[in-house]
Each structure stands twice: as structure tokens, then as C-alpha cells.
Amino acid sequence: MPDKKKFNLEYEIKSSPRILYSFLSEPNGLSQWFADDVNVRDQIYTFTWDDEQHRAKLVNAKENKLVRFKWLDDEPYYFELEVVQDELTNDVALAITDFAAEDAIAERRLIWDNQIDYLISVLGA
């Protein structure tokens, strides 16, 4: 399998950091936009898409700021969701760090675009 490349995305989200963070860190919030179902036990999150499960460990969490999940079946790769708030305007953005094979980055970006569109609709933002 070819090495994966790191890429970053950023989306403006009209939400408070606290509300947005709950959709990034809590199983109920994540299952509303990110995966079909999400369960957590001992910091291990099980994400289900189309009856296929993928497990990730929550390796970093800063309240109302950031979550990083490390894939258990795809070491050493992870994905990170960071709430970024502009100090002057108070605008809120969601910064995403992810990894994909170079020839799959465009497709992965499109998947994130669709997921974030869905998150924005769930938030009513």
C-alpha cells in the first residue's frame, strides 16, 4: 500500500465552539453527520459505515477545541478535527487534518465536503 499524504481542509461553520465540539467528540453527535453509527468504550470509538466497522482511539482531546482519532487498523494514520475561532471576528471554522494516498486525496476531499455540508445542515448553521 502506498504511503499516505497528509492534507488539511478548513470550513467556516456558523456555530458556537461548544456546540460544534459536541458534534466532533460525542458518539451521538458524530453519528448525526460523520458515520452511520458511532459507539465508544474506553476511548475506542467504533465508526460504522454501510455495515463496515472501523475503530479509532481518541488520542487527544481539548474541550471545545480539538479531537484527534488514531485509526487502529491503519497505523500510524489519524484524523483530527479542530475548532478554530478568529479572535477578532469570533468566526468559527473547522480545520480537518487527514491522510490519503496521493491519487485518492481529491476523492477524500470531496467526501469531507459532503460530510461537512451535512454537519452544517444538522447544526442548522
Short mmCIF file of C-alpha atoms in Angstrom, two decimals:
data_model
loop_
_atom_site.label_atom_id
_atom_site.label_comp_id
_atom_site.label_asym_id
_atom_site.label_seq_id
_atom_site.Cartn_x
_atom_site.Cartn_y
_atom_site.Cartn_z
CA MET A 1 0.00 0.00 0.00
CA PRO A 2 1.48 3.39 -0.94
CA ASP A 3 2.33 5.88 1.74
CA LYS A 4 -0.45 8.27 2.53
CA LYS A 5 -0.05 12.03 2.31
CA LYS A 6 -1.28 14.44 4.94
CA PHE A 7 -3.76 17.09 3.82
CA ASN A 8 -5.67 19.88 5.55
CA LEU A 9 -9.10 21.36 4.96
CA GLU A 10 -10.93 24.23 6.59
CA TYR A 11 -14.64 25.04 6.60
CA GLU A 12 -16.45 28.03 8.04
CA ILE A 13 -19.15 26.87 10.44
CA LYS A 14 -21.74 29.23 11.91
CA SER A 15 -21.88 27.66 15.37
CA SER A 16 -20.52 28.20 18.83
CA PRO A 17 -17.33 26.24 19.57
CA ARG A 18 -19.10 24.41 22.42
CA ILE A 19 -21.97 23.16 20.26
CA LEU A 20 -19.67 22.26 17.35
CA TYR A 21 -17.32 20.38 19.68
CA SER A 22 -20.15 18.16 20.91
CA PHE A 23 -20.72 17.06 17.29
CA LEU A 24 -17.00 16.24 16.97
CA SER A 25 -16.44 14.39 20.22
CA GLU A 26 -19.64 12.67 21.33
CA PRO A 27 -20.88 9.44 19.73
CA ASN A 28 -24.41 10.82 19.37
CA GLY A 29 -23.12 13.97 17.66
CA LEU A 30 -20.75 12.08 15.36
CA SER A 31 -23.47 9.63 14.32
CA GLN A 32 -25.61 12.53 13.13
CA TRP A 33 -23.16 13.57 10.40
CA PHE A 34 -19.93 11.57 10.30
CA ALA A 35 -20.84 7.89 10.37
CA ASP A 36 -23.95 5.73 10.24
CA ASP A 37 -23.35 4.69 13.85
CA VAL A 38 -20.73 5.51 16.50
CA ASN A 39 -20.05 3.70 19.76
CA VAL A 40 -17.35 4.36 22.32
CA ARG A 41 -15.77 2.24 25.02
CA ASP A 42 -12.54 3.02 26.90
CA GLN A 43 -11.60 5.83 24.46
CA ILE A 44 -12.01 3.43 21.49
CA TYR A 45 -14.58 4.71 19.00
CA THR A 46 -16.22 2.27 16.62
CA PHE A 47 -17.41 4.03 13.46
CA THR A 48 -19.83 2.15 11.21
CA TRP A 49 -20.40 2.96 7.55
CA ASP A 50 -22.55 0.66 5.38
CA ASP A 51 -22.25 -2.19 7.94
CA GLU A 52 -18.45 -1.91 7.91
CA GLN A 53 -16.75 -1.04 11.19
CA HIS A 54 -13.54 0.91 11.71
CA ARG A 55 -12.04 1.53 15.12
CA ALA A 56 -10.09 4.53 16.27
CA LYS A 57 -8.64 5.59 19.59
CA LEU A 58 -9.26 9.09 20.88
CA VAL A 59 -5.63 10.13 21.41
CA ASN A 60 -6.07 13.85 22.00
CA ALA A 61 -8.98 15.98 23.13
CA LYS A 62 -9.09 19.61 24.20
CA GLU A 63 -12.53 20.70 25.28
CA ASN A 64 -14.31 22.94 22.74
CA LYS A 65 -11.10 22.93 20.66
CA LEU A 66 -9.81 19.67 19.19
CA VAL A 67 -10.17 15.90 18.84
CA ARG A 68 -7.69 13.51 17.25
CA PHE A 69 -8.57 9.92 16.45
CA LYS A 70 -5.86 7.38 15.55
CA TRP A 71 -7.03 4.51 13.35
CA LEU A 72 -6.38 1.12 14.96
CA ASP A 73 -6.45 -0.71 11.61
CA ASP A 74 -4.45 1.90 9.71
CA GLU A 75 -1.44 2.81 11.85
CA PRO A 76 0.10 5.38 12.09
CA TYR A 77 -2.62 7.44 10.42
CA TYR A 78 -5.16 9.61 12.20
CA PHE A 79 -7.70 12.31 11.55
CA GLU A 80 -8.04 15.49 13.54
CA LEU A 81 -10.94 17.90 13.88
CA GLU A 82 -10.05 21.31 15.30
CA VAL A 83 -12.39 24.16 16.17
CA VAL A 84 -10.71 27.42 15.18
CA GLN A 85 -12.14 30.73 16.35
CA ASP A 86 -10.91 34.05 14.98
CA GLU A 87 -10.00 36.32 17.90
CA LEU A 88 -11.17 39.50 16.18
CA THR A 89 -14.35 38.43 14.40
CA ASN A 90 -15.27 35.39 16.55
CA ASP A 91 -15.91 33.50 13.28
CA VAL A 92 -15.71 29.74 13.82
CA ALA A 93 -14.10 27.31 11.42
CA LEU A 94 -13.50 23.57 11.44
CA ALA A 95 -9.95 22.58 10.46
CA ILE A 96 -9.52 18.95 9.39
CA THR A 97 -6.29 17.01 9.10
CA ASP A 98 -6.50 13.67 7.30
CA PHE A 99 -4.37 11.27 5.26
CA ALA A 100 -4.95 9.58 1.91
CA ALA A 101 -2.97 8.03 -0.92
CA GLU A 102 -1.90 10.77 -3.31
CA ASP A 103 -4.24 9.56 -6.06
CA ALA A 104 -7.17 9.47 -3.60
CA ILE A 105 -6.82 12.91 -2.00
CA ALA A 106 -9.26 14.61 -4.39
CA GLU A 107 -11.88 11.94 -3.69
CA ARG A 108 -11.29 12.17 0.07
CA ARG A 109 -11.67 15.97 -0.06
CA LEU A 110 -15.00 15.51 -1.82
CA ILE A 111 -16.14 13.09 0.88
CA TRP A 112 -15.21 15.65 3.56
CA ASP A 113 -17.00 18.41 1.61
CA ASN A 114 -20.17 16.31 1.61
CA GLN A 115 -19.85 15.33 5.27
CA ILE A 116 -19.31 18.95 6.35
CA ASP A 117 -22.29 20.09 4.26
CA TYR A 118 -24.32 17.51 6.15
CA LEU A 119 -22.86 18.68 9.51
CA ILE A 120 -23.82 22.28 8.68
CA SER A 121 -27.39 21.20 7.88
CA VAL A 122 -27.61 19.18 11.13
CA LEU A 123 -26.35 22.20 13.08
CA GLY A 124 -28.85 24.42 11.28
CA ALA A 125 -25.94 26.78 10.62
#
